[in-house]
Amino acid sequence: MAFLLPNLTPSLLNLSKSKEKPIHHTLPQAKHTTQYPISLTSPSLATSFHNPPAQVAQINTPPSAQDNKQQKDEFYLNLGLAVRTLPEDLPLLFIKDLNYDIYRYDITFLDPLNTFTGIENYKLIFWALRFHGKILFREITLDIYRIWQPSENVILIRWNLRGVPRVPWEAEGQFQGTSRYKLDRNGKIYEHKVDNLSFNFPQAIKPVSVMDLVTACPASPNPTFLWGPVDAHSSSWIKFYRAVRETLDCEGKLLVQNGLATCS
C-alpha cells in the first residue's frame, strides 16, 4: 500500500489537471464573447462611430441663419418680379388689368390729396381709370420715362400721361408724375405713392398767387393740375380725376366683376 499511493496520486492529479484545462480555456473565451457585444452597444463608442464631425458642425450652426437666407432669397425673387412686371403693366393700364401678385393685400395708395388702403380699393382705382379714361378721352396712354432704385426696397418710376379729350375745345394735354413703390421684407409692394406731378396743358390757365396754392393744397409744395384756379376745373383732366374719386367714394355701391361695374 505504501507503493500504490504515490502511483495513484500523480494520475489523479493529471486527471484533475486535464479536466481543468478546458475550463481554463473556455473561461477567457466566454468572457471575451460577453464583453464584445457590450463594447459595441456602449453609448460612448456608438456616438463616436455614428456621428461624423460634419453633423456636429451642423448642429452648432444657429437655425436663424438658414431662415434669413431663405427670406433674403424670397425678397430678391419678388423684387425681380416687381421690376419686370411694373414696366409691362403701366403702359397698358388703360387697356387691361394689372398683375396684382406683386402687391400685398393691405397695400396703401397715396396721391397729393387722397389715401386708400386695401387691395380691393387698389383694383378699383385702376378699373376707374380705364372706365372713365375711355369715356372722357379719344386717346389716352401712359409712357414710362425712367425706372430706378434709390434703395433696395424702393422702386421709382417716372411716367408721362397724355390724352386727347373728346370735346372739340381742348387739344391734347399731358402731365408727368412719379410713382414710388415700397417693398416689405418679403419683396411685396405695400405702398404706392404718386407725387412730383407737373402739367403741360394747351389751354391757358389763369396765374394764381402763392397764397392761393397754399390754400388749395397745404400738404404738398408741388403745384399740379389739381391746384389751378376755379376756371380751370372745367378741363377734361379735372373731370377725369373727379370721376375716379367719386367712383372710389361709391365703392360700397359698386361691385367690380370682370371689368364691369354692377349695382349692389
PDB file of N, CA, C and O in Angstrom, residues 161-229:
ATOM      1  N   LEU A 161     -48.384 110.916 -68.686  1.00  0.00           N
ATOM      2  CA  LEU A 161     -49.738 110.573 -69.096  1.00  0.00           C
ATOM      3  C   LEU A 161     -50.232 111.615 -70.088  1.00  0.00           C
ATOM      4  O   LEU A 161     -50.225 112.815 -69.798  1.00  0.00           O
ATOM      5  N   ARG A 162     -50.635 111.172 -71.265  1.00  0.00           N
ATOM      6  CA  ARG A 162     -51.111 112.093 -72.299  1.00  0.00           C
ATOM      7  C   ARG A 162     -52.410 111.562 -72.887  1.00  0.00           C
ATOM      8  O   ARG A 162     -52.632 110.341 -72.957  1.00  0.00           O
ATOM      9  N   GLY A 163     -53.255 112.497 -73.292  1.00  0.00           N
ATOM     10  CA  GLY A 163     -54.538 112.098 -73.831  1.00  0.00           C
ATOM     11  C   GLY A 163     -55.167 113.196 -74.670  1.00  0.00           C
ATOM     12  O   GLY A 163     -54.845 114.378 -74.524  1.00  0.00           O
ATOM     13  N   VAL A 164     -56.075 112.780 -75.552  1.00  0.00           N
ATOM     14  CA  VAL A 164     -56.829 113.691 -76.421  1.00  0.00           C
ATOM     15  C   VAL A 164     -58.281 113.669 -75.952  1.00  0.00           C
ATOM     16  O   VAL A 164     -58.968 112.650 -76.090  1.00  0.00           O
ATOM     17  N   PRO A 165     -58.798 114.766 -75.376  1.00  0.00           N
ATOM     18  CA  PRO A 165     -60.181 114.776 -74.885  1.00  0.00           C
ATOM     19  C   PRO A 165     -61.187 114.642 -76.020  1.00  0.00           C
ATOM     20  O   PRO A 165     -60.894 114.915 -77.189  1.00  0.00           O
ATOM     21  N   ARG A 166     -62.398 114.250 -75.667  1.00  0.00           N
ATOM     22  CA  ARG A 166     -63.462 114.078 -76.650  1.00  0.00           C
ATOM     23  C   ARG A 166     -64.205 115.379 -76.954  1.00  0.00           C
ATOM     24  O   ARG A 166     -65.105 115.394 -77.790  1.00  0.00           O
ATOM     25  N   VAL A 167     -63.844 116.457 -76.292  1.00  0.00           N
ATOM     26  CA  VAL A 167     -64.500 117.744 -76.551  1.00  0.00           C
ATOM     27  C   VAL A 167     -63.674 118.526 -77.569  1.00  0.00           C
ATOM     28  O   VAL A 167     -62.441 118.432 -77.589  1.00  0.00           O
ATOM     29  N   PRO A 168     -64.313 119.317 -78.452  1.00  0.00           N
ATOM     30  CA  PRO A 168     -63.570 119.997 -79.528  1.00  0.00           C
ATOM     31  C   PRO A 168     -62.752 121.189 -79.063  1.00  0.00           C
ATOM     32  O   PRO A 168     -61.852 121.631 -79.785  1.00  0.00           O
ATOM     33  N   TRP A 169     -63.033 121.762 -77.892  1.00  0.00           N
ATOM     34  CA  TRP A 169     -62.312 122.966 -77.476  1.00  0.00           C
ATOM     35  C   TRP A 169     -61.037 122.667 -76.688  1.00  0.00           C
ATOM     36  O   TRP A 169     -60.382 123.570 -76.192  1.00  0.00           O
ATOM     37  N   GLU A 170     -60.687 121.401 -76.560  1.00  0.00           N
ATOM     38  CA  GLU A 170     -59.463 121.040 -75.854  1.00  0.00           C
ATOM     39  C   GLU A 170     -58.564 120.244 -76.783  1.00  0.00           C
ATOM     40  O   GLU A 170     -59.013 119.310 -77.452  1.00  0.00           O
ATOM     41  N   ALA A 171     -57.307 120.657 -76.835  1.00  0.00           N
ATOM     42  CA  ALA A 171     -56.322 119.894 -77.610  1.00  0.00           C
ATOM     43  C   ALA A 171     -55.680 118.839 -76.703  1.00  0.00           C
ATOM     44  O   ALA A 171     -56.055 118.667 -75.543  1.00  0.00           O
ATOM     45  N   GLU A 172     -54.710 118.147 -77.255  1.00  0.00           N
ATOM     46  CA  GLU A 172     -54.039 117.097 -76.490  1.00  0.00           C
ATOM     47  C   GLU A 172     -53.300 117.701 -75.297  1.00  0.00           C
ATOM     48  O   GLU A 172     -52.615 118.716 -75.405  1.00  0.00           O
ATOM     49  N   GLY A 173     -53.463 117.082 -74.160  1.00  0.00           N
ATOM     50  CA  GLY A 173     -52.788 117.522 -72.946  1.00  0.00           C
ATOM     51  C   GLY A 173     -52.029 116.372 -72.306  1.00  0.00           C
ATOM     52  O   GLY A 173     -52.245 115.196 -72.631  1.00  0.00           O
ATOM     53  N   GLN A 174     -51.132 116.700 -71.406  1.00  0.00           N
ATOM     54  CA  GLN A 174     -50.339 115.670 -70.748  1.00  0.00           C
ATOM     55  C   GLN A 174     -49.847 116.187 -69.399  1.00  0.00           C
ATOM     56  O   GLN A 174     -49.794 117.392 -69.171  1.00  0.00           O
ATOM     57  N   PHE A 175     -49.527 115.264 -68.525  1.00  0.00           N
ATOM     58  CA  PHE A 175     -48.873 115.623 -67.269  1.00  0.00           C
ATOM     59  C   PHE A 175     -47.995 114.455 -66.827  1.00  0.00           C
ATOM     60  O   PHE A 175     -48.260 113.297 -67.163  1.00  0.00           O
ATOM     61  N   GLN A 176     -46.959 114.803 -66.105  1.00  0.00           N
ATOM     62  CA  GLN A 176     -45.983 113.821 -65.643  1.00  0.00           C
ATOM     63  C   GLN A 176     -46.079 113.643 -64.140  1.00  0.00           C
ATOM     64  O   GLN A 176     -46.581 114.507 -63.424  1.00  0.00           O
ATOM     65  N   GLY A 177     -45.578 112.513 -63.680  1.00  0.00           N
ATOM     66  CA  GLY A 177     -45.566 112.224 -62.255  1.00  0.00           C
ATOM     67  C   GLY A 177     -44.592 111.105 -61.939  1.00  0.00           C
ATOM     68  O   GLY A 177     -44.000 110.489 -62.838  1.00  0.00           O
ATOM     69  N   THR A 178     -44.427 110.854 -60.668  1.00  0.00           N
ATOM     70  CA  THR A 178     -43.531 109.809 -60.178  1.00  0.00           C
ATOM     71  C   THR A 178     -44.313 108.857 -59.290  1.00  0.00           C
ATOM     72  O   THR A 178     -45.049 109.298 -58.397  1.00  0.00           O
ATOM     73  N   SER A 179     -44.151 107.585 -59.535  1.00  0.00           N
ATOM     74  CA  SER A 179     -44.731 106.551 -58.683  1.00  0.00           C
ATOM     75  C   SER A 179     -43.621 105.933 -57.852  1.00  0.00           C
ATOM     76  O   SER A 179     -42.631 105.436 -58.402  1.00  0.00           O
ATOM     77  N   ARG A 180     -43.817 105.969 -56.539  1.00  0.00           N
ATOM     78  CA  ARG A 180     -42.835 105.416 -55.608  1.00  0.00           C
ATOM     79  C   ARG A 180     -43.427 104.159 -54.968  1.00  0.00           C
ATOM     80  O   ARG A 180     -44.428 104.230 -54.256  1.00  0.00           O
ATOM     81  N   TYR A 181     -42.785 103.021 -55.227  1.00  0.00           N
ATOM     82  CA  TYR A 181     -43.239 101.746 -54.686  1.00  0.00           C
ATOM     83  C   TYR A 181     -42.295 101.303 -53.570  1.00  0.00           C
ATOM     84  O   TYR A 181     -41.081 101.237 -53.769  1.00  0.00           O
ATOM     85  N   LYS A 182     -42.877 100.974 -52.407  1.00  0.00           N
ATOM     86  CA  LYS A 182     -42.095 100.471 -51.284  1.00  0.00           C
ATOM     87  C   LYS A 182     -42.378  98.988 -51.084  1.00  0.00           C
ATOM     88  O   LYS A 182     -43.541  98.560 -51.140  1.00  0.00           O
ATOM     89  N   LEU A 183     -41.313  98.218 -50.834  1.00  0.00           N
ATOM     90  CA  LEU A 183     -41.426  96.770 -50.685  1.00  0.00           C
ATOM     91  C   LEU A 183     -41.120  96.365 -49.243  1.00  0.00           C
ATOM     92  O   LEU A 183     -40.260  96.964 -48.578  1.00  0.00           O
ATOM     93  N   ASP A 184     -41.817  95.315 -48.773  1.00  0.00           N
ATOM     94  CA  ASP A 184     -41.562  94.807 -47.433  1.00  0.00           C
ATOM     95  C   ASP A 184     -40.405  93.811 -47.465  1.00  0.00           C
ATOM     96  O   ASP A 184     -39.735  93.631 -48.476  1.00  0.00           O
ATOM     97  N   ARG A 185     -40.162  93.133 -46.342  1.00  0.00           N
ATOM     98  CA  ARG A 185     -39.028  92.215 -46.251  1.00  0.00           C
ATOM     99  C   ARG A 185     -39.189  90.978 -47.123  1.00  0.00           C
ATOM    100  O   ARG A 185     -38.209  90.292 -47.393  1.00  0.00           O
ATOM    101  N   ASN A 186     -40.412  90.695 -47.573  1.00  0.00           N
ATOM    102  CA  ASN A 186     -40.641  89.577 -48.477  1.00  0.00           C
ATOM    103  C   ASN A 186     -40.644  89.987 -49.947  1.00  0.00           C
ATOM    104  O   ASN A 186     -40.872  89.148 -50.818  1.00  0.00           O
ATOM    105  N   GLY A 187     -40.434  91.271 -50.228  1.00  0.00           N
ATOM    106  CA  GLY A 187     -40.395  91.732 -51.603  1.00  0.00           C
ATOM    107  C   GLY A 187     -41.753  92.070 -52.188  1.00  0.00           C
ATOM    108  O   GLY A 187     -41.864  92.267 -53.401  1.00  0.00           O
ATOM    109  N   LYS A 188     -42.790  92.184 -51.359  1.00  0.00           N
ATOM    110  CA  LYS A 188     -44.123  92.550 -51.823  1.00  0.00           C
ATOM    111  C   LYS A 188     -44.329  94.058 -51.663  1.00  0.00           C
ATOM    112  O   LYS A 188     -43.884  94.665 -50.680  1.00  0.00           O
ATOM    113  N   ILE A 189     -45.013  94.667 -52.631  1.00  0.00           N
ATOM    114  CA  ILE A 189     -45.265  96.109 -52.599  1.00  0.00           C
ATOM    115  C   ILE A 189     -46.389  96.396 -51.604  1.00  0.00           C
ATOM    116  O   ILE A 189     -47.498  95.871 -51.749  1.00  0.00           O
ATOM    117  N   TYR A 190     -46.102  97.222 -50.600  1.00  0.00           N
ATOM    118  CA  TYR A 190     -47.104  97.564 -49.596  1.00  0.00           C
ATOM    119  C   TYR A 190     -47.498  99.039 -49.649  1.00  0.00           C
ATOM    120  O   TYR A 190     -48.417  99.446 -48.932  1.00  0.00           O
ATOM    121  N   GLU A 191     -46.842  99.855 -50.501  1.00  0.00           N
ATOM    122  CA  GLU A 191     -47.206 101.271 -50.619  1.00  0.00           C
ATOM    123  C   GLU A 191     -46.897 101.771 -52.025  1.00  0.00           C
ATOM    124  O   GLU A 191     -45.840 101.476 -52.577  1.00  0.00           O
ATOM    125  N   HIS A 192     -47.840 102.503 -52.588  1.00  0.00           N
ATOM    126  CA  HIS A 192     -47.680 103.154 -53.894  1.00  0.00           C
ATOM    127  C   HIS A 192     -48.045 104.621 -53.714  1.00  0.00           C
ATOM    128  O   HIS A 192     -49.201 104.961 -53.442  1.00  0.00           O
ATOM    129  N   LYS A 193     -47.055 105.482 -53.882  1.00  0.00           N
ATOM    130  CA  LYS A 193     -47.253 106.914 -53.689  1.00  0.00           C
ATOM    131  C   LYS A 193     -46.990 107.649 -54.988  1.00  0.00           C
ATOM    132  O   LYS A 193     -45.945 107.459 -55.618  1.00  0.00           O
ATOM    133  N   VAL A 194     -47.925 108.492 -55.387  1.00  0.00           N
ATOM    134  CA  VAL A 194     -47.800 109.309 -56.590  1.00  0.00           C
ATOM    135  C   VAL A 194     -47.512 110.742 -56.167  1.00  0.00           C
ATOM    136  O   VAL A 194     -48.264 111.338 -55.380  1.00  0.00           O
ATOM    137  N   ASP A 195     -46.406 111.302 -56.667  1.00  0.00           N
ATOM    138  CA  ASP A 195     -46.050 112.673 -56.330  1.00  0.00           C
ATOM    139  C   ASP A 195     -45.243 113.284 -57.468  1.00  0.00           C
ATOM    140  O   ASP A 195     -45.109 112.696 -58.542  1.00  0.00           O
ATOM    141  N   ASN A 196     -44.713 114.495 -57.227  1.00  0.00           N
ATOM    142  CA  ASN A 196     -43.914 115.233 -58.212  1.00  0.00           C
ATOM    143  C   ASN A 196     -44.676 115.420 -59.530  1.00  0.00           C
ATOM    144  O   ASN A 196     -44.128 115.256 -60.622  1.00  0.00           O
ATOM    145  N   LEU A 197     -45.946 115.778 -59.420  1.00  0.00           N
ATOM    146  CA  LEU A 197     -46.765 115.978 -60.609  1.00  0.00           C
ATOM    147  C   LEU A 197     -46.471 117.333 -61.239  1.00  0.00           C
ATOM    148  O   LEU A 197     -46.268 118.333 -60.545  1.00  0.00           O
ATOM    149  N   SER A 198     -46.447 117.347 -62.562  1.00  0.00           N
ATOM    150  CA  SER A 198     -46.274 118.598 -63.316  1.00  0.00           C
ATOM    151  C   SER A 198     -47.111 118.506 -64.585  1.00  0.00           C
ATOM    152  O   SER A 198     -47.167 117.453 -65.221  1.00  0.00           O
ATOM    153  N   PHE A 199     -47.781 119.589 -64.927  1.00  0.00           N
ATOM    154  CA  PHE A 199     -48.718 119.558 -66.046  1.00  0.00           C
ATOM    155  C   PHE A 199     -48.164 120.325 -67.236  1.00  0.00           C
ATOM    156  O   PHE A 199     -47.280 121.172 -67.104  1.00  0.00           O
ATOM    157  N   ASN A 200     -48.727 120.018 -68.403  1.00  0.00           N
ATOM    158  CA  ASN A 200     -48.385 120.718 -69.637  1.00  0.00           C
ATOM    159  C   ASN A 200     -49.621 120.696 -70.526  1.00  0.00           C
ATOM    160  O   ASN A 200     -49.724 119.905 -71.460  1.00  0.00           O
ATOM    161  N   PHE A 201     -50.586 121.583 -70.203  1.00  0.00           N
ATOM    162  CA  PHE A 201     -51.846 121.607 -70.915  1.00  0.00           C
ATOM    163  C   PHE A 201     -51.860 122.754 -71.931  1.00  0.00           C
ATOM    164  O   PHE A 201     -51.304 123.817 -71.672  1.00  0.00           O
ATOM    165  N   PRO A 202     -52.505 122.547 -73.068  1.00  0.00           N
ATOM    166  CA  PRO A 202     -52.514 123.602 -74.080  1.00  0.00           C
ATOM    167  C   PRO A 202     -53.411 124.776 -73.731  1.00  0.00           C
ATOM    168  O   PRO A 202     -53.184 125.884 -74.192  1.00  0.00           O
ATOM    169  N   GLN A 203     -54.471 124.564 -72.930  1.00  0.00           N
ATOM    170  CA  GLN A 203     -55.356 125.674 -72.631  1.00  0.00           C
ATOM    171  C   GLN A 203     -54.683 126.643 -71.686  1.00  0.00           C
ATOM    172  O   GLN A 203     -53.846 126.269 -70.866  1.00  0.00           O
ATOM    173  N   ALA A 204     -55.058 127.897 -71.824  1.00  0.00           N
ATOM    174  CA  ALA A 204     -54.489 128.930 -70.965  1.00  0.00           C
ATOM    175  C   ALA A 204     -55.081 128.826 -69.565  1.00  0.00           C
ATOM    176  O   ALA A 204     -56.295 128.718 -69.395  1.00  0.00           O
ATOM    177  N   ILE A 205     -54.199 128.856 -68.581  1.00  0.00           N
ATOM    178  CA  ILE A 205     -54.622 128.778 -67.189  1.00  0.00           C
ATOM    179  C   ILE A 205     -54.285 130.094 -66.511  1.00  0.00           C
ATOM    180  O   ILE A 205     -53.170 130.612 -66.644  1.00  0.00           O
ATOM    181  N   LYS A 206     -55.230 130.615 -65.846  1.00  0.00           N
ATOM    182  CA  LYS A 206     -55.047 131.890 -65.171  1.00  0.00           C
ATOM    183  C   LYS A 206     -53.987 131.757 -64.075  1.00  0.00           C
ATOM    184  O   LYS A 206     -54.050 130.829 -63.260  1.00  0.00           O
ATOM    185  N   PRO A 207     -52.996 132.632 -64.045  1.00  0.00           N
ATOM    186  CA  PRO A 207     -51.969 132.533 -62.995  1.00  0.00           C
ATOM    187  C   PRO A 207     -52.566 132.842 -61.628  1.00  0.00           C
ATOM    188  O   PRO A 207     -53.464 133.673 -61.489  1.00  0.00           O
ATOM    189  N   VAL A 208     -52.041 132.153 -60.631  1.00  0.00           N
ATOM    190  CA  VAL A 208     -52.528 132.331 -59.266  1.00  0.00           C
ATOM    191  C   VAL A 208     -51.348 132.674 -58.370  1.00  0.00           C
ATOM    192  O   VAL A 208     -50.190 132.472 -58.723  1.00  0.00           O
ATOM    193  N   SER A 209     -51.657 133.196 -57.213  1.00  0.00           N
ATOM    194  CA  SER A 209     -50.616 133.580 -56.275  1.00  0.00           C
ATOM    195  C   SER A 209     -50.164 132.384 -55.444  1.00  0.00           C
ATOM    196  O   SER A 209     -50.798 131.326 -55.448  1.00  0.00           O
ATOM    197  N   VAL A 210     -49.067 132.583 -54.743  1.00  0.00           N
ATOM    198  CA  VAL A 210     -48.556 131.533 -53.868  1.00  0.00           C
ATOM    199  C   VAL A 210     -49.547 131.236 -52.756  1.00  0.00           C
ATOM    200  O   VAL A 210     -49.736 130.081 -52.344  1.00  0.00           O
ATOM    201  N   MET A 211     -50.232 132.260 -52.250  1.00  0.00           N
ATOM    202  CA  MET A 211     -51.207 132.059 -51.190  1.00  0.00           C
ATOM    203  C   MET A 211     -52.370 131.200 -51.661  1.00  0.00           C
ATOM    204  O   MET A 211     -52.885 130.360 -50.906  1.00  0.00           O
ATOM    205  N   ASP A 212     -52.777 131.363 -52.935  1.00  0.00           N
ATOM    206  CA  ASP A 212     -53.838 130.521 -53.472  1.00  0.00           C
ATOM    207  C   ASP A 212     -53.412 129.062 -53.529  1.00  0.00           C
ATOM    208  O   ASP A 212     -54.201 128.155 -53.248  1.00  0.00           O
ATOM    209  N   LEU A 213     -52.151 128.823 -53.908  1.00  0.00           N
ATOM    210  CA  LEU A 213     -51.656 127.452 -53.964  1.00  0.00           C
ATOM    211  C   LEU A 213     -51.597 126.827 -52.581  1.00  0.00           C
ATOM    212  O   LEU A 213     -51.952 125.667 -52.383  1.00  0.00           O
ATOM    213  N   VAL A 214     -51.137 127.586 -51.605  1.00  0.00           N
ATOM    214  CA  VAL A 214     -51.052 127.062 -50.235  1.00  0.00           C
ATOM    215  C   VAL A 214     -52.437 126.766 -49.688  1.00  0.00           C
ATOM    216  O   VAL A 214     -52.673 125.759 -49.016  1.00  0.00           O
ATOM    217  N   THR A 215     -53.395 127.653 -49.995  1.00  0.00           N
ATOM    218  CA  THR A 215     -54.754 127.436 -49.512  1.00  0.00           C
ATOM    219  C   THR A 215     -55.405 126.246 -50.198  1.00  0.00           C
ATOM    220  O   THR A 215     -56.168 125.494 -49.585  1.00  0.00           O
ATOM    221  N   ALA A 216     -55.089 126.049 -51.479  1.00  0.00           N
ATOM    222  CA  ALA A 216     -55.706 124.951 -52.223  1.00  0.00           C
ATOM    223  C   ALA A 216     -55.231 123.602 -51.719  1.00  0.00           C
ATOM    224  O   ALA A 216     -56.017 122.671 -51.563  1.00  0.00           O
ATOM    225  N   CYS A 217     -53.945 123.476 -51.449  1.00  0.00           N
ATOM    226  CA  CYS A 217     -53.413 122.187 -51.009  1.00  0.00           C
ATOM    227  C   CYS A 217     -52.205 122.429 -50.120  1.00  0.00           C
ATOM    228  O   CYS A 217     -51.081 122.483 -50.608  1.00  0.00           O
ATOM    229  N   PRO A 218     -52.389 122.589 -48.834  1.00  0.00           N
ATOM    230  CA  PRO A 218     -51.253 122.880 -47.962  1.00  0.00           C
ATOM    231  C   PRO A 218     -50.370 121.677 -47.670  1.00  0.00           C
ATOM    232  O   PRO A 218     -49.327 121.833 -47.059  1.00  0.00           O
ATOM    233  N   ALA A 219     -50.756 120.470 -48.098  1.00  0.00           N
ATOM    234  CA  ALA A 219     -49.993 119.282 -47.718  1.00  0.00           C
ATOM    235  C   ALA A 219     -48.771 119.054 -48.583  1.00  0.00           C
ATOM    236  O   ALA A 219     -47.917 118.260 -48.238  1.00  0.00           O
ATOM    237  N   SER A 220     -48.667 119.717 -49.743  1.00  0.00           N
ATOM    238  CA  SER A 220     -47.556 119.442 -50.651  1.00  0.00           C
ATOM    239  C   SER A 220     -47.111 120.735 -51.311  1.00  0.00           C
ATOM    240  O   SER A 220     -47.947 121.576 -51.666  1.00  0.00           O
ATOM    241  N   PRO A 221     -45.817 120.929 -51.511  1.00  0.00           N
ATOM    242  CA  PRO A 221     -45.344 122.150 -52.161  1.00  0.00           C
ATOM    243  C   PRO A 221     -45.332 122.074 -53.679  1.00  0.00           C
ATOM    244  O   PRO A 221     -44.954 123.033 -54.336  1.00  0.00           O
ATOM    245  N   ASN A 222     -45.718 120.947 -54.265  1.00  0.00           N
ATOM    246  CA  ASN A 222     -45.641 120.775 -55.718  1.00  0.00           C
ATOM    247  C   ASN A 222     -46.961 121.163 -56.366  1.00  0.00           C
ATOM    248  O   ASN A 222     -47.970 120.479 -56.179  1.00  0.00           O
ATOM    249  N   PRO A 223     -47.027 122.242 -57.130  1.00  0.00           N
ATOM    250  CA  PRO A 223     -48.272 122.600 -57.809  1.00  0.00           C
ATOM    251  C   PRO A 223     -48.570 121.641 -58.946  1.00  0.00           C
ATOM    252  O   PRO A 223     -47.702 121.317 -59.743  1.00  0.00           O
ATOM    253  N   THR A 224     -49.795 121.169 -59.019  1.00  0.00           N
ATOM    254  CA  THR A 224     -50.209 120.252 -60.071  1.00  0.00           C
ATOM    255  C   THR A 224     -51.446 120.803 -60.759  1.00  0.00           C
ATOM    256  O   THR A 224     -51.947 121.875 -60.430  1.00  0.00           O
ATOM    257  N   PHE A 225     -51.976 120.026 -61.708  1.00  0.00           N
ATOM    258  CA  PHE A 225     -53.139 120.472 -62.439  1.00  0.00           C
ATOM    259  C   PHE A 225     -54.374 120.547 -61.550  1.00  0.00           C
ATOM    260  O   PHE A 225     -55.374 121.149 -61.901  1.00  0.00           O
ATOM    261  N   LEU A 226     -54.317 119.931 -60.365  1.00  0.00           N
ATOM    262  CA  LEU A 226     -55.460 119.974 -59.461  1.00  0.00           C
ATOM    263  C   LEU A 226     -55.563 121.296 -58.719  1.00  0.00           C
ATOM    264  O   LEU A 226     -56.583 121.573 -58.099  1.00  0.00           O
ATOM    265  N   TRP A 227     -54.522 122.093 -58.719  1.00  0.00           N
ATOM    266  CA  TRP A 227     -54.472 123.262 -57.858  1.00  0.00           C
ATOM    267  C   TRP A 227     -54.540 124.571 -58.640  1.00  0.00           C
ATOM    268  O   TRP A 227     -54.053 125.592 -58.195  1.00  0.00           O
ATOM    269  N   GLY A 228     -55.117 124.545 -59.812  1.00  0.00           N
ATOM    270  CA  GLY A 228     -55.260 125.759 -60.590  1.00  0.00           C
ATOM    271  C   GLY A 228     -56.460 126.563 -60.119  1.00  0.00           C
ATOM    272  O   GLY A 228     -57.122 126.245 -59.134  1.00  0.00           O
ATOM    273  N   PRO A 229     -56.782 127.647 -60.810  1.00  0.00           N
ATOM    274  CA  PRO A 229     -57.945 128.458 -60.427  1.00  0.00           C
ATOM    275  C   PRO A 229     -59.254 127.730 -60.689  1.00  0.00           C
ATOM    276  O   PRO A 229     -59.279 126.681 -61.308  1.00  0.00           O
TER     277      PRO A 229
END
